[in-house]
Structure formats: C-alpha cells, structure tokens
Short mmCIF file of N, CA and C in Angstrom, two decimals:
data_model
loop_
_atom_site.label_atom_id
_atom_site.label_comp_id
_atom_site.label_asym_id
_atom_site.label_seq_id
_atom_site.Cartn_x
_atom_site.Cartn_y
_atom_site.Cartn_z
N MET S 1 6.16 32.60 -25.17
CA MET S 1 7.53 33.40 -25.62
C MET S 1 7.70 34.49 -24.86
N ALA S 2 6.62 35.59 -24.78
CA ALA S 2 6.55 36.82 -24.21
C ALA S 2 7.14 36.44 -22.80
N ARG S 3 6.60 35.73 -22.12
CA ARG S 3 6.91 35.41 -20.62
C ARG S 3 8.66 35.12 -20.58
N ARG S 4 9.13 34.28 -21.52
CA ARG S 4 10.55 34.15 -21.27
C ARG S 4 11.22 35.21 -21.69
N ILE S 5 10.82 36.15 -22.61
CA ILE S 5 11.46 37.60 -23.06
C ILE S 5 11.61 38.16 -21.57
N TYR S 6 10.27 38.43 -20.89
CA TYR S 6 10.53 39.18 -19.60
C TYR S 6 11.31 38.59 -18.48
N ARG S 7 11.21 37.30 -18.63
CA ARG S 7 12.27 36.56 -17.56
C ARG S 7 13.64 36.84 -17.97
N ILE S 8 14.07 36.79 -19.15
CA ILE S 8 15.24 37.20 -19.61
C ILE S 8 15.49 38.81 -19.29
N LEU S 9 14.90 39.61 -19.37
CA LEU S 9 14.85 40.94 -19.25
C LEU S 9 15.15 41.26 -17.63
N ILE S 10 14.32 40.29 -16.76
CA ILE S 10 14.54 40.54 -15.22
C ILE S 10 16.02 40.08 -15.00
N VAL S 11 16.46 38.85 -15.37
CA VAL S 11 17.77 38.19 -15.18
C VAL S 11 18.82 39.31 -15.52
N ILE S 12 18.77 39.78 -16.85
CA ILE S 12 19.75 40.67 -17.36
C ILE S 12 19.76 42.14 -16.39
N SER S 13 18.57 42.46 -16.02
CA SER S 13 18.80 43.77 -15.15
C SER S 13 19.21 43.52 -13.87
N ILE S 14 19.02 42.41 -13.07
CA ILE S 14 19.65 42.00 -12.04
C ILE S 14 21.16 41.78 -12.08
N ALA S 15 21.63 41.03 -13.15
CA ALA S 15 23.13 40.77 -13.45
C ALA S 15 23.60 42.30 -13.82
N MET S 16 22.96 43.27 -14.36
CA MET S 16 23.54 44.43 -14.74
C MET S 16 23.75 45.38 -13.26
N GLY S 17 22.69 45.13 -12.43
CA GLY S 17 22.68 45.73 -11.13
C GLY S 17 23.76 45.24 -10.23
N VAL S 18 24.08 44.06 -10.40
CA VAL S 18 25.24 43.52 -9.40
C VAL S 18 26.55 43.98 -10.07
N TYR S 19 26.55 43.94 -11.39
CA TYR S 19 27.79 44.47 -11.98
C TYR S 19 28.21 45.82 -11.77
N LEU S 20 26.94 46.74 -11.59
CA LEU S 20 27.08 48.07 -11.50
C LEU S 20 27.51 48.38 -9.89
N TYR S 21 27.04 47.50 -9.11
CA TYR S 21 27.49 47.80 -7.88
C TYR S 21 28.81 47.28 -7.53
N SER S 22 29.43 46.35 -8.19
CA SER S 22 30.83 46.01 -8.08
C SER S 22 31.87 46.90 -8.60
N ILE S 23 31.25 47.81 -9.61
CA ILE S 23 32.19 48.92 -10.11
C ILE S 23 31.83 50.15 -9.58
N LYS S 24 31.18 50.34 -8.60
CA LYS S 24 30.53 51.70 -8.37
C LYS S 24 31.59 52.86 -7.92
N GLU S 25 32.72 52.30 -7.47
CA GLU S 25 33.87 53.19 -7.00
C GLU S 25 34.46 53.96 -8.18
N THR S 26 34.41 53.38 -9.34
CA THR S 26 35.05 53.78 -10.53
C THR S 26 34.21 54.81 -11.20
N HIS S 27 33.10 55.16 -10.86
CA HIS S 27 32.21 56.04 -11.69
C HIS S 27 31.65 57.29 -10.81
N SER S 28 31.32 58.22 -11.61
CA SER S 28 30.70 59.40 -10.77
C SER S 28 29.28 59.14 -10.33
N LYS S 29 28.59 59.87 -9.30
CA LYS S 29 27.34 59.73 -8.61
C LYS S 29 26.46 60.01 -9.76
N THR S 30 26.42 60.83 -10.76
CA THR S 30 25.42 61.01 -11.59
C THR S 30 25.22 59.91 -12.66
N PHE S 31 26.42 59.38 -13.08
CA PHE S 31 26.41 58.13 -14.03
C PHE S 31 25.85 57.15 -13.03
N LEU S 32 26.12 56.89 -11.90
CA LEU S 32 25.40 55.64 -11.11
C LEU S 32 23.86 55.85 -11.08
N ILE S 33 23.57 57.09 -10.80
CA ILE S 33 22.19 57.18 -10.63
C ILE S 33 21.32 57.08 -11.92
N VAL S 34 21.81 57.59 -13.00
CA VAL S 34 21.30 57.42 -14.45
C VAL S 34 21.35 56.10 -14.74
N ILE S 35 22.44 55.10 -14.59
CA ILE S 35 22.33 53.88 -14.93
C ILE S 35 21.39 52.86 -14.27
N ALA S 36 21.68 53.21 -12.77
CA ALA S 36 20.63 52.47 -11.79
C ALA S 36 19.37 52.78 -12.08
N SER S 37 18.93 54.08 -12.42
CA SER S 37 17.57 54.35 -13.02
C SER S 37 17.32 53.53 -14.16
N LEU S 38 18.14 53.35 -15.06
CA LEU S 38 17.70 52.60 -16.38
C LEU S 38 17.57 51.24 -16.08
N ILE S 39 18.58 50.60 -15.16
CA ILE S 39 18.26 49.29 -14.73
C ILE S 39 16.97 49.05 -14.00
N PHE S 40 16.46 49.91 -13.14
CA PHE S 40 15.31 49.77 -12.57
C PHE S 40 14.06 49.86 -13.45
N MET S 41 14.20 50.65 -14.62
CA MET S 41 13.30 50.61 -15.61
C MET S 41 13.01 49.42 -16.14
N PHE S 42 14.22 48.69 -16.65
CA PHE S 42 14.17 47.35 -17.29
C PHE S 42 13.56 46.38 -16.35
N PHE S 43 14.06 46.46 -15.13
CA PHE S 43 13.59 45.25 -14.19
C PHE S 43 11.99 45.55 -13.85
N SER S 44 11.42 46.97 -13.78
CA SER S 44 9.94 46.94 -13.66
C SER S 44 9.41 46.64 -14.88
N MET S 45 9.83 46.78 -16.00
CA MET S 45 9.05 46.59 -17.19
C MET S 45 9.32 44.93 -17.13
N GLY S 46 10.07 44.33 -16.86
CA GLY S 46 10.09 42.75 -16.92
C GLY S 46 9.19 42.37 -15.76
N ILE S 47 9.01 42.83 -14.68
CA ILE S 47 7.90 42.54 -13.69
C ILE S 47 6.76 42.61 -14.28
N HIS S 48 6.46 43.81 -14.62
CA HIS S 48 5.10 44.22 -15.14
C HIS S 48 4.69 43.45 -16.30
N GLY S 49 5.54 43.14 -17.32
CA GLY S 49 5.41 42.23 -18.42
C GLY S 49 4.98 41.04 -18.02
N LEU S 50 5.93 40.31 -16.98
CA LEU S 50 5.69 39.02 -16.72
C LEU S 50 4.21 38.65 -16.12
N ILE S 51 3.73 39.77 -15.40
CA ILE S 51 2.69 39.58 -14.60
C ILE S 51 1.33 39.78 -15.57
N ALA S 52 1.44 40.79 -16.46
CA ALA S 52 0.59 41.09 -17.52
C ALA S 52 0.24 39.91 -18.40
N HIS S 53 1.43 39.20 -18.80
CA HIS S 53 1.22 37.94 -19.60
C HIS S 53 0.88 36.86 -18.92
N SER S 54 1.08 36.67 -17.74
CA SER S 54 0.65 35.56 -17.04
C SER S 54 -0.85 35.38 -16.65
N LEU S 55 -1.56 36.48 -16.90
CA LEU S 55 -2.97 36.66 -16.80
C LEU S 55 -3.74 36.11 -18.08
N ILE S 56 -4.85 35.58 -17.95
CA ILE S 56 -5.67 35.07 -19.00
C ILE S 56 -6.23 36.34 -19.69
N PRO S 57 -6.11 36.69 -20.97
CA PRO S 57 -6.66 38.09 -21.48
C PRO S 57 -8.25 38.33 -21.10
N SER S 58 -9.04 37.26 -21.07
CA SER S 58 -10.41 37.26 -20.89
C SER S 58 -10.72 37.77 -19.61
N VAL S 59 -9.78 37.18 -18.41
CA VAL S 59 -9.86 37.70 -17.22
C VAL S 59 -9.24 39.01 -16.85
N LYS S 60 -8.22 39.36 -17.70
CA LYS S 60 -7.63 40.68 -17.36
C LYS S 60 -8.62 41.73 -17.69
N GLY S 61 -9.34 41.68 -18.75
CA GLY S 61 -10.30 42.62 -19.27
C GLY S 61 -11.44 42.87 -18.02
N ASP S 62 -11.84 41.81 -17.40
CA ASP S 62 -12.83 41.98 -16.38
C ASP S 62 -12.41 42.51 -15.03
N ILE S 63 -10.99 42.31 -14.96
CA ILE S 63 -10.53 42.89 -13.47
C ILE S 63 -10.34 44.37 -13.39
N ILE S 64 -11.24 45.17 -12.82
CA ILE S 64 -11.22 46.73 -12.64
C ILE S 64 -10.02 47.10 -11.86
N VAL S 65 -9.58 46.12 -10.98
CA VAL S 65 -8.61 46.33 -9.97
C VAL S 65 -7.23 46.24 -10.59
N TYR S 66 -6.99 45.47 -11.72
CA TYR S 66 -5.66 45.31 -12.29
C TYR S 66 -4.91 46.34 -12.42
N PRO S 67 -5.63 47.63 -13.09
CA PRO S 67 -4.53 48.57 -13.22
C PRO S 67 -4.10 49.51 -11.88
N LEU S 68 -4.87 49.32 -11.06
CA LEU S 68 -4.63 49.81 -9.57
C LEU S 68 -3.61 49.11 -9.03
N LEU S 69 -3.77 47.73 -8.97
CA LEU S 69 -2.65 46.83 -8.43
C LEU S 69 -1.30 47.06 -9.17
N MET S 70 -1.37 47.31 -10.48
CA MET S 70 -0.24 47.34 -11.22
C MET S 70 0.41 48.92 -10.82
N GLY S 71 -0.36 49.77 -10.65
CA GLY S 71 0.25 51.13 -10.14
C GLY S 71 0.76 50.97 -8.66
N VAL S 72 0.07 50.33 -7.89
CA VAL S 72 0.71 50.32 -6.40
C VAL S 72 1.73 49.35 -6.38
N LEU S 73 1.98 48.24 -7.21
CA LEU S 73 3.27 47.56 -7.39
C LEU S 73 4.23 48.36 -7.80
N TRP S 74 4.05 49.15 -8.98
CA TRP S 74 5.18 50.01 -9.29
C TRP S 74 5.35 51.00 -8.19
N ALA S 75 4.53 51.59 -7.59
CA ALA S 75 4.92 52.51 -6.55
C ALA S 75 5.80 51.98 -5.39
N VAL S 76 5.28 50.73 -4.99
CA VAL S 76 6.10 50.22 -3.89
C VAL S 76 7.53 49.86 -4.29
N MET S 77 7.60 49.21 -5.80
CA MET S 77 9.04 49.09 -6.23
C MET S 77 9.93 50.31 -6.40
N PHE S 78 9.14 51.50 -6.80
CA PHE S 78 10.02 52.62 -6.82
C PHE S 78 10.25 53.30 -5.35
N PHE S 79 9.63 53.08 -4.53
CA PHE S 79 9.78 53.46 -3.04
C PHE S 79 11.08 52.64 -2.71
N LEU S 80 11.10 51.33 -2.93
CA LEU S 80 12.13 50.46 -2.51
C LEU S 80 13.48 50.93 -3.17
N PHE S 81 13.36 51.26 -4.60
CA PHE S 81 14.38 51.78 -5.11
C PHE S 81 15.04 52.98 -4.69
N VAL S 82 14.23 54.02 -4.44
CA VAL S 82 14.77 55.18 -4.02
C VAL S 82 15.19 55.17 -2.46
N PHE S 83 14.61 54.49 -1.66
CA PHE S 83 15.13 54.41 -0.31
C PHE S 83 16.13 53.38 0.07
N PHE S 84 16.20 52.44 -0.71
CA PHE S 84 17.07 51.24 -0.31
C PHE S 84 18.31 51.01 -1.52
N ILE S 85 17.75 51.00 -2.73
CA ILE S 85 18.75 50.77 -3.77
C ILE S 85 19.66 51.84 -4.04
N LEU S 86 19.00 52.99 -4.27
CA LEU S 86 19.87 54.22 -4.63
C LEU S 86 21.09 54.59 -3.56
N PRO S 87 20.53 54.59 -2.19
CA PRO S 87 21.48 54.74 -1.10
C PRO S 87 22.55 53.85 -1.27
N ALA S 88 22.40 52.49 -1.55
CA ALA S 88 23.46 51.49 -1.52
C ALA S 88 24.55 51.91 -2.74
N PHE S 89 24.04 52.36 -3.81
CA PHE S 89 25.04 52.83 -4.94
C PHE S 89 25.78 54.16 -4.59
N CYS S 90 24.83 55.09 -4.03
CA CYS S 90 25.20 56.43 -3.71
C CYS S 90 25.00 56.66 -2.02
N PRO S 91 26.02 56.32 -1.10
CA PRO S 91 25.69 56.24 0.19
C PRO S 91 25.12 57.75 0.72
N ASP S 92 25.46 58.87 0.23
CA ASP S 92 25.02 59.97 0.55
C ASP S 92 23.85 60.68 -0.32
N PHE S 93 23.27 59.84 -1.01
CA PHE S 93 22.18 60.38 -1.81
C PHE S 93 21.08 60.94 -1.13
N LEU S 94 20.57 60.37 -0.22
CA LEU S 94 19.69 60.98 0.74
C LEU S 94 19.87 62.03 1.40
N LEU S 95 21.15 62.24 1.73
CA LEU S 95 21.49 63.60 2.24
C LEU S 95 21.46 64.83 1.39
N ASN S 96 21.56 64.66 0.20
CA ASN S 96 21.57 65.67 -0.86
C ASN S 96 20.19 66.44 -0.77
N PHE S 97 19.11 65.87 -0.27
CA PHE S 97 17.78 66.42 -0.21
C PHE S 97 17.43 67.37 0.87
N LYS S 98 18.21 67.41 1.83
CA LYS S 98 18.00 68.23 3.03
C LYS S 98 18.43 69.78 2.69
#
C-alpha cells in the first residue's frame, strides 16, 4: 500500500510540474520558484519513499551504505533541479547569481 501511495505522489508531482510549465508565463518568477520547489519536494519524497519501501526491512538495517546512497541520490536530483529544471521555468534564473 505504501508503494502505491509513493507512486501516486510521483505521478501527481510530475503532472503538477507539466501543468506549471504550461502556465509559467502567467505567474511571477517568485511564485514559479516556490511552487517548483514544492513540486520537487513531493517528487523527491516519492522517489525516496518508493526506494525505502522496496527494500526488505531486515536487509535495509544491515546496509550501512543505504543512508549515503539516499543522500547522494538526493544531491544528484537537487543538482538536476537547480541547473536544469529551474532554468526551464525561469530562463534567467542562473543569471541572477552573477
């Protein structure tokens, strides 16, 4: 049941991202960044929950690398979000950091 909930969360977050991308011209940059960040949070929660509930609990407790792999996965997803997804919503997003 938990895996189904996390799959639904992933599908909903992807659908919300597509919808937000289609209406991005009608909203301010601040609104787009905040809502896109919330969508990323839901998506990453779904991915991590799906992976965590796919492992057998007895095996997950013995894997010392598991927390490191989850952290690395989140870091890669965050990198992709900041450098690829946010610039798609706000084309001059990266120019503001210069």
